[in-house]
PDB file of C-alpha atoms in Angstrom:
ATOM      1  CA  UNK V   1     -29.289   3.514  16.230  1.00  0.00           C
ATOM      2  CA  UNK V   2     -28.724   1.913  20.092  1.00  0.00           C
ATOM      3  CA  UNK V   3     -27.585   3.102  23.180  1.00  0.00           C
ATOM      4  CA  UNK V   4     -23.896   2.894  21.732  1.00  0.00           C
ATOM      5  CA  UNK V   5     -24.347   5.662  19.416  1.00  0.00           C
ATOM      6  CA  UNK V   6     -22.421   8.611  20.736  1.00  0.00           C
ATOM      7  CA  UNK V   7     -23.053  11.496  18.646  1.00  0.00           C
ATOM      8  CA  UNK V   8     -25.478  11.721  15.358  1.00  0.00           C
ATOM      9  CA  UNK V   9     -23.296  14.558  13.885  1.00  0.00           C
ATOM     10  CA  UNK V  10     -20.232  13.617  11.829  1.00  0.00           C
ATOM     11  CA  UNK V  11     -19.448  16.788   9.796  1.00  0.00           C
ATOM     12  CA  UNK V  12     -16.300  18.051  10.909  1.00  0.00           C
ATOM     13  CA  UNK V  13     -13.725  20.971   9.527  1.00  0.00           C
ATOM     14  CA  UNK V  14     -10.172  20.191  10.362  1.00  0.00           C
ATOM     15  CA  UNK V  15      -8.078  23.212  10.695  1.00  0.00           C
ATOM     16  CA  UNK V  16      -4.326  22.511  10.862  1.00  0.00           C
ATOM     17  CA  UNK V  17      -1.727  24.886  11.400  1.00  0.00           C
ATOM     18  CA  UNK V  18       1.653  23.867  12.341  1.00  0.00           C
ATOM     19  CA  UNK V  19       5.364  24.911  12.472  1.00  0.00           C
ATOM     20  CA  UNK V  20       8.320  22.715  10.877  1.00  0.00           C
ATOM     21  CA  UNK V  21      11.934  22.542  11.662  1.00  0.00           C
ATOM     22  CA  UNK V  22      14.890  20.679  10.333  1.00  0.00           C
ATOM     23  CA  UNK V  23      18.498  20.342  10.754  1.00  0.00           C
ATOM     24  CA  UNK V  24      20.902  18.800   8.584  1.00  0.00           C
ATOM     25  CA  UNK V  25      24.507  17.282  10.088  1.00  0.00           C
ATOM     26  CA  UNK V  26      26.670  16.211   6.348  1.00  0.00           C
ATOM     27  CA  UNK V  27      29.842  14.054   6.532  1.00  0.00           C
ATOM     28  CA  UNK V  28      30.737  14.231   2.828  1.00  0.00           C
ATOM     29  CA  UNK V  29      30.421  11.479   0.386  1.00  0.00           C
ATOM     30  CA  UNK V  30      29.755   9.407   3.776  1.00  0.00           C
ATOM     31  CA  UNK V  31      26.686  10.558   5.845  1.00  0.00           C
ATOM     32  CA  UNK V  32      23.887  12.366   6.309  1.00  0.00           C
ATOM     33  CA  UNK V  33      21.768  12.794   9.515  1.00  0.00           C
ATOM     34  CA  UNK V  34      18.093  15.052   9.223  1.00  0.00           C
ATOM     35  CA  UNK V  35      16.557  15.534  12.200  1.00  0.00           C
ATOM     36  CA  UNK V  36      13.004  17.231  12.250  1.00  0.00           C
ATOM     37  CA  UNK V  37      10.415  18.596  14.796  1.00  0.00           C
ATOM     38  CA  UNK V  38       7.145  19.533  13.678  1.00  0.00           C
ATOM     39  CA  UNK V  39       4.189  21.535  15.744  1.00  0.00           C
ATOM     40  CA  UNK V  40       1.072  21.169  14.606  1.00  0.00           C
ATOM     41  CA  UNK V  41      -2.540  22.477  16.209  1.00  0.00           C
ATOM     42  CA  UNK V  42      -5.584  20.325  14.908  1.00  0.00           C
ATOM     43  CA  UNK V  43      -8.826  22.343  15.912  1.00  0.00           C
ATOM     44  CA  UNK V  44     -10.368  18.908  16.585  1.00  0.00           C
ATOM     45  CA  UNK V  45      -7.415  16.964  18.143  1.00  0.00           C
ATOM     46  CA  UNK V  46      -5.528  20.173  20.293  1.00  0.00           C
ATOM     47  CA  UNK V  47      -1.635  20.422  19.232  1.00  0.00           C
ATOM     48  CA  UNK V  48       0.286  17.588  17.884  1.00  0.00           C
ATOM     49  CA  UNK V  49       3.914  16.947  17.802  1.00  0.00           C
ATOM     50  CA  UNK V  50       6.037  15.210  15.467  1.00  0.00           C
ATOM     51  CA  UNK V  51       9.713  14.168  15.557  1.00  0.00           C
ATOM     52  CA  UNK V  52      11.599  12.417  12.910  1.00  0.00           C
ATOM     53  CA  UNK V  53      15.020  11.164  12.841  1.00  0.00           C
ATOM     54  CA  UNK V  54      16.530   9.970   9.002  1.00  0.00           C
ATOM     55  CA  UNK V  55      20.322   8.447   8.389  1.00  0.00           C
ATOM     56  CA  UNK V  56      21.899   7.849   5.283  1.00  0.00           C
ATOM     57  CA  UNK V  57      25.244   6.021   5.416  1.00  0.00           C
ATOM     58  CA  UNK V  58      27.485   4.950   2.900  1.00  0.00           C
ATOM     59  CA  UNK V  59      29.254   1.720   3.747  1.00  0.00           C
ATOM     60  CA  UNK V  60      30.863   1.557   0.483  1.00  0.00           C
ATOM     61  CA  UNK V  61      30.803   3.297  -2.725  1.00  0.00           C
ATOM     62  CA  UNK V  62      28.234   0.674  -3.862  1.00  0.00           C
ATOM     63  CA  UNK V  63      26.422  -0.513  -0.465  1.00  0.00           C
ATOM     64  CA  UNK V  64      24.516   2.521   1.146  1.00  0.00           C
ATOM     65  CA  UNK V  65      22.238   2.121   4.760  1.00  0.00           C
ATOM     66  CA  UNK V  66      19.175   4.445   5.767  1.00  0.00           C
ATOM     67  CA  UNK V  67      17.354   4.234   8.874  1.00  0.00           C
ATOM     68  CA  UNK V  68      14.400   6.179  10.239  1.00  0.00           C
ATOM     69  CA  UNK V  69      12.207   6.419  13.234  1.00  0.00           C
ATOM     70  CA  UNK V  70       9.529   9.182  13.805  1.00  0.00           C
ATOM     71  CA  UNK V  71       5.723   9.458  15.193  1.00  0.00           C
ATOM     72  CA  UNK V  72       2.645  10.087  12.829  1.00  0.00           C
ATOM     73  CA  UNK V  73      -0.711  10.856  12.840  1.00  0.00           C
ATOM     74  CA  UNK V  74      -3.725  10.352  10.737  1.00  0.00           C
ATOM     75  CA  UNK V  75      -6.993  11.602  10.807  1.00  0.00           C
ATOM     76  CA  UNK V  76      -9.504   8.441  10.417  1.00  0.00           C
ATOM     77  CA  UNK V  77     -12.068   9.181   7.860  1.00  0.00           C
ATOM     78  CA  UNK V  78     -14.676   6.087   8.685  1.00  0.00           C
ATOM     79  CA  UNK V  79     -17.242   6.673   6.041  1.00  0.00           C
ATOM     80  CA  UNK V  80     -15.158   7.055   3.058  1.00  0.00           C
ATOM     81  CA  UNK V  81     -13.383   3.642   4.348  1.00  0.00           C
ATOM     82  CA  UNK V  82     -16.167   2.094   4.709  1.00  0.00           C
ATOM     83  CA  UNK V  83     -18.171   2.096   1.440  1.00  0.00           C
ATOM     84  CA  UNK V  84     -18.809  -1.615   0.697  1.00  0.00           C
ATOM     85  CA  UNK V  85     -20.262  -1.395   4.583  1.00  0.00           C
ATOM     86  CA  UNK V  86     -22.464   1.105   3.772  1.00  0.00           C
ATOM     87  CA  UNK V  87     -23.804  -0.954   1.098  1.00  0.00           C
ATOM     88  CA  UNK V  88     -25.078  -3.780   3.430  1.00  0.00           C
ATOM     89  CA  UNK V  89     -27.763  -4.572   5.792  1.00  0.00           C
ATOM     90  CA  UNK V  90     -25.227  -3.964   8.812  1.00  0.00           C
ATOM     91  CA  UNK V  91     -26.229  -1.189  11.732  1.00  0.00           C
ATOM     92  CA  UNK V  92     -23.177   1.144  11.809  1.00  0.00           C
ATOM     93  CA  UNK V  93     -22.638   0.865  15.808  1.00  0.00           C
ATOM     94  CA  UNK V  94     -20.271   3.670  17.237  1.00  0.00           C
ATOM     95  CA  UNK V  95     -18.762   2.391  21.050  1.00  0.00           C
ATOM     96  CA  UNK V  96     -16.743   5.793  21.672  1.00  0.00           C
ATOM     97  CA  UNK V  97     -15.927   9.298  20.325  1.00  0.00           C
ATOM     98  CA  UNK V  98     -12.885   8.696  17.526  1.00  0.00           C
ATOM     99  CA  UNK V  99      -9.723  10.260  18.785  1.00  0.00           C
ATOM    100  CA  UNK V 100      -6.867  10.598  16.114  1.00  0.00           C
ATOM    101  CA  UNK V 101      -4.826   8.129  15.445  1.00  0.00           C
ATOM    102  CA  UNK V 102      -0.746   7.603  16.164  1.00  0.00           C
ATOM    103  CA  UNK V 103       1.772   5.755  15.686  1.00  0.00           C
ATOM    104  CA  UNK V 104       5.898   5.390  16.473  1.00  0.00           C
ATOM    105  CA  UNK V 105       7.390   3.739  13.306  1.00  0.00           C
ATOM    106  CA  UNK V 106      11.045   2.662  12.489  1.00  0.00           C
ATOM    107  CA  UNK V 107      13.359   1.344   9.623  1.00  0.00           C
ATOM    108  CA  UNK V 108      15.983   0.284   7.865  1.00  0.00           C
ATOM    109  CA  UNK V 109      17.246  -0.292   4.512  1.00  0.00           C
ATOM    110  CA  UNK V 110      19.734  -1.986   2.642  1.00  0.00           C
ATOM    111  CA  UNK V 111      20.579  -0.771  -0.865  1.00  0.00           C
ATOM    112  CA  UNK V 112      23.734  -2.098  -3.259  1.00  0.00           C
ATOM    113  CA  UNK V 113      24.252  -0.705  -6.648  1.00  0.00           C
ATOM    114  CA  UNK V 114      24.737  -3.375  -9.424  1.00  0.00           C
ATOM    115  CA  UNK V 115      27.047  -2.730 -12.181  1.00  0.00           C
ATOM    116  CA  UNK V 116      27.092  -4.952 -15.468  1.00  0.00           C
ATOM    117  CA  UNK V 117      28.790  -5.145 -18.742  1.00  0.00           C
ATOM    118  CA  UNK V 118      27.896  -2.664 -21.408  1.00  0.00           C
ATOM    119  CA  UNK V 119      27.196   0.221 -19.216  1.00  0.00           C
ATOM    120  CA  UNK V 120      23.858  -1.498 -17.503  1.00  0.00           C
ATOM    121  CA  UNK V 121      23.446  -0.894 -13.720  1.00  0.00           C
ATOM    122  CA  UNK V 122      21.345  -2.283 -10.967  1.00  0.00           C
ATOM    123  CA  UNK V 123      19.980  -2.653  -7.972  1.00  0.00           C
ATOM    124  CA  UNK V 124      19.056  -4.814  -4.899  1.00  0.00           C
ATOM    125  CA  UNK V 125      17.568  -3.569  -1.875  1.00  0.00           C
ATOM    126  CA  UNK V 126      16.113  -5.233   1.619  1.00  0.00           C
ATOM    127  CA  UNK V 127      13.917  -2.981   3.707  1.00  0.00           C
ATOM    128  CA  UNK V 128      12.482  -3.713   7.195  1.00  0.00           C
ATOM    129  CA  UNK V 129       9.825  -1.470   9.181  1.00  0.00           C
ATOM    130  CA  UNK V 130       7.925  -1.659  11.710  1.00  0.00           C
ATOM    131  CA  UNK V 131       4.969   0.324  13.172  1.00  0.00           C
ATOM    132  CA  UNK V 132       3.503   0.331  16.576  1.00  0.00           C
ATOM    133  CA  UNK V 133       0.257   1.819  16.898  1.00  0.00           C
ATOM    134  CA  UNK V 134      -0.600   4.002  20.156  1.00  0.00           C
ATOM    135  CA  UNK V 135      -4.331   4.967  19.015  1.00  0.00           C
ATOM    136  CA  UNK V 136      -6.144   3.266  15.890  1.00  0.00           C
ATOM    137  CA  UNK V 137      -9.794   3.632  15.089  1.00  0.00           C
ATOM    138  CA  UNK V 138     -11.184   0.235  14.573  1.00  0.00           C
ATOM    139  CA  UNK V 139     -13.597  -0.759  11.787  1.00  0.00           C
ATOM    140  CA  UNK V 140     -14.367  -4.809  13.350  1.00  0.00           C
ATOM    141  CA  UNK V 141     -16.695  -6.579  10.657  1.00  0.00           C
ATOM    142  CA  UNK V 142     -16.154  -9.940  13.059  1.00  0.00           C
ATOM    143  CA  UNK V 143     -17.826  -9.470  16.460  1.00  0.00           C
ATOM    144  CA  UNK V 144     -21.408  -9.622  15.319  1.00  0.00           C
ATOM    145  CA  UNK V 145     -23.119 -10.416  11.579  1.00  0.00           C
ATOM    146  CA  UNK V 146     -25.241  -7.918  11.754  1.00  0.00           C
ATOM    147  CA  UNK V 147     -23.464  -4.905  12.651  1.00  0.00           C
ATOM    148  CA  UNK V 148     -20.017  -3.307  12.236  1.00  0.00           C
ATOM    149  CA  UNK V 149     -18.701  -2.045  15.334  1.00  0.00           C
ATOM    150  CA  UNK V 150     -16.127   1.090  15.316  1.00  0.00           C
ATOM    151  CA  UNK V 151     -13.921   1.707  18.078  1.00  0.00           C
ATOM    152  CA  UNK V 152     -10.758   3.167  19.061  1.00  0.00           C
ATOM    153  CA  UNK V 153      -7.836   0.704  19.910  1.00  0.00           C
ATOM    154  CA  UNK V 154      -7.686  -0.721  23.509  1.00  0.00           C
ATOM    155  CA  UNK V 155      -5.030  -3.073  23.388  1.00  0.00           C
ATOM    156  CA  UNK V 156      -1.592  -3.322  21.104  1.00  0.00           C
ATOM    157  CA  UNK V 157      -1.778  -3.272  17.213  1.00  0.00           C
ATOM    158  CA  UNK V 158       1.579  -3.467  15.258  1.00  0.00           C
ATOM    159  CA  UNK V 159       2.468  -3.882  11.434  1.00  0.00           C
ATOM    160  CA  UNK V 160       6.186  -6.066  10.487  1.00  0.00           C
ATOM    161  CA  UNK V 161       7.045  -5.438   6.946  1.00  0.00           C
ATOM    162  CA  UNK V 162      10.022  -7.099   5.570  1.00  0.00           C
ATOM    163  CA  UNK V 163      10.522  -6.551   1.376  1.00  0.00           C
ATOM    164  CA  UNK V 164      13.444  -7.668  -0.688  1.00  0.00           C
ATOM    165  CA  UNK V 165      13.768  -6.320  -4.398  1.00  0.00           C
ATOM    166  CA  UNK V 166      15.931  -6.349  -7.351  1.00  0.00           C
ATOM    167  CA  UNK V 167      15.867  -4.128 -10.221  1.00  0.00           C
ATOM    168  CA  UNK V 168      18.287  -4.135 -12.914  1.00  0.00           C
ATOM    169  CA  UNK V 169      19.348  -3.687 -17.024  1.00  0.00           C
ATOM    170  CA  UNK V 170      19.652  -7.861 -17.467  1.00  0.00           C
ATOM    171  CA  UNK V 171      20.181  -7.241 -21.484  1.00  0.00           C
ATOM    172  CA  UNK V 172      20.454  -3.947 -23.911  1.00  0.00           C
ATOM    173  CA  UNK V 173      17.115  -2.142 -23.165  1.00  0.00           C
ATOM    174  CA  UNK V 174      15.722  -4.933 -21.034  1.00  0.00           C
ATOM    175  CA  UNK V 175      14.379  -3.988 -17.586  1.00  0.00           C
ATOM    176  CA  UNK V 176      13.784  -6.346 -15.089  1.00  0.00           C
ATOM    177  CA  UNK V 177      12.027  -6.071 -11.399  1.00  0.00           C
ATOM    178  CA  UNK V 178      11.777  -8.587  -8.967  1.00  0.00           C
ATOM    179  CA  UNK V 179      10.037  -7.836  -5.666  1.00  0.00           C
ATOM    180  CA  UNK V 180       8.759 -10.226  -2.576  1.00  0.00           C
ATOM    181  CA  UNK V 181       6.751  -7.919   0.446  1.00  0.00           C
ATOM    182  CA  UNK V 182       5.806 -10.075   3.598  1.00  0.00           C
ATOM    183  CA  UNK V 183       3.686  -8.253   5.733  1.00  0.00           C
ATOM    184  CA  UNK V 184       2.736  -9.205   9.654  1.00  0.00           C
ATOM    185  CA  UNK V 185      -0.050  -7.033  10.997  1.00  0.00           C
ATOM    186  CA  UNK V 186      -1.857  -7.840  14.310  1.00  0.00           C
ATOM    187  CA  UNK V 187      -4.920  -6.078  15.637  1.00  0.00           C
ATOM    188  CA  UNK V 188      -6.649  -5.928  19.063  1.00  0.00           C
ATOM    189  CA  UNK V 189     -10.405  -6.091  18.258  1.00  0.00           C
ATOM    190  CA  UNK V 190     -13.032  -6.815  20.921  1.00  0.00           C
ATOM    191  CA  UNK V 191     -12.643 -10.836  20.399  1.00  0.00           C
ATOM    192  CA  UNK V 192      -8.761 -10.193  21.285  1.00  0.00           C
ATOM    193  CA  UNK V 193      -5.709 -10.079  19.365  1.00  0.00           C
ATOM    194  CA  UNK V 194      -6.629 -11.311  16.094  1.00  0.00           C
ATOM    195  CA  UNK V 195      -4.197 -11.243  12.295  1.00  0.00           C
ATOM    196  CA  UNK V 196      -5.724  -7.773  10.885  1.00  0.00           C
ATOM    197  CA  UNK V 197      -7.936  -8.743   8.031  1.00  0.00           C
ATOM    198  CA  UNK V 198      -8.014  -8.215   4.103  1.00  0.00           C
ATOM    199  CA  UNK V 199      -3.918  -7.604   4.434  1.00  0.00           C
ATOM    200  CA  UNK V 200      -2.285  -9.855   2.001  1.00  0.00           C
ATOM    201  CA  UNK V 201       0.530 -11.941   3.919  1.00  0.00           C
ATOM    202  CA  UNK V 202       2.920 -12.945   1.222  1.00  0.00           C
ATOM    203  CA  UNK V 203       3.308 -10.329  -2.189  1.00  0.00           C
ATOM    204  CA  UNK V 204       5.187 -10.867  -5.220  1.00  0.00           C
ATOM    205  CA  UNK V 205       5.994  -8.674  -8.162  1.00  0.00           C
ATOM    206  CA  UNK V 206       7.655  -9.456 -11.534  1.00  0.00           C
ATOM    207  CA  UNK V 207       7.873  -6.523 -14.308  1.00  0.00           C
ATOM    208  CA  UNK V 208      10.145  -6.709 -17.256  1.00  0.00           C
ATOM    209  CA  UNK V 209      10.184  -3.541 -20.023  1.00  0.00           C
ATOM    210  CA  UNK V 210      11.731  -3.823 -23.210  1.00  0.00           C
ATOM    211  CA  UNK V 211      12.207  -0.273 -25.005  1.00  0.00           C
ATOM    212  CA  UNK V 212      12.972  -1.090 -28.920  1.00  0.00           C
ATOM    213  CA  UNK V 213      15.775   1.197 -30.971  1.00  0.00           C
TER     214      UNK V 213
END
């Protein structure tokens, strides 16, 4: 270990009690609106609070709209994320004491409701969501060769999703689903603001099922 080594003891217990409420505001067959408030005490992190905000709206019998916003937290468990590190020749190097990590998130989403010949229905949905992280714990594998430095976040780090699917009956007992994710994730490390690695830019998905008589 070097100087940057804060603390050689890792164990920890989390204790988490918390309180939950919710309430509920239903404009029938046209909206619903949740909005929740939770309290939570973390005997490592002190008391936590959590609001969330969901919509559901129903443009049209067929086309229905959701939207959320909220703030989370998370807990970073380093080791168990880090396995393939462990592994290697790299000196685990620890700048600062991890503090838990949050986030403000938003998002929307489009569904429509397909409807075919023969009784078959369908889907096709757009989502969009966006996270803004206030706190991350860092794992950077790219400042030095020879170690992997672990930080907490000093500086912005954000994650852009954008996915577009369709799911559907196309023939009698044949199920098909179409899916393209594109995800934009940006980091802060100690070398600046850098693309966050190992996250897949581009994702596609193609699954058909056939169920016989």
């Amino acid at each position: 270990f070097n100087e940057y080594f804060i603390n050689t003891d890792y164990k920890r217990k989390e204790v988490i009690g918390g309180v939950f409420s919710q309430y509920t505001f239903t404009v029938p067959e046209k909206m619903v609106l949740m909005a929740g408030s939770r309290l939570d005490y973390n005997t490592e992190y002190g008391i936590l609070y959590t609001p969330r905000l969901h919509l559901k709206y129903n443009l049209t019998s067929s086309l229905i709209a959701r939207a959320t916003a909220g703030r989370s937290f998370r807990s970073a468990n380093v080791f168990s994320e880090s396995m393939s590190q462990l592994a290697s020749s790299r000196l685990f190097v620890f700048e600062s004491e991890f503090e838990i990590e949050q986030a403000w998130n938003a998002g929307i989403n489009l569904t429509l409701h397909l409807y075919f010949p023969d009784h078959r229905e369908g889907t096709f949905s757009l989502d969009f969501y966006r996270t803004e992280f206030i706190n991350q714990v860092i794992t950077d594998l790219d400042h030095s060769v020879n170690e992997v430095n672990i930080y907490n976040l000093d500086g912005k780090s954000n994650s852009t999703s954008f996915q577009a699917e369709f799911a559907a009956e196309i023939y009698k007992r044949l199920e098909v689903t179409l899916a393209y994710r594109y995800n934009d994730v940006w980091v802060d490390q100690s070398d600046g603001l850098i693309e966050k690695p190992f996250v897949v830019r581009n994702k596609g998905l193609l699954s058909t099922t056939y169920s016989t008589r």
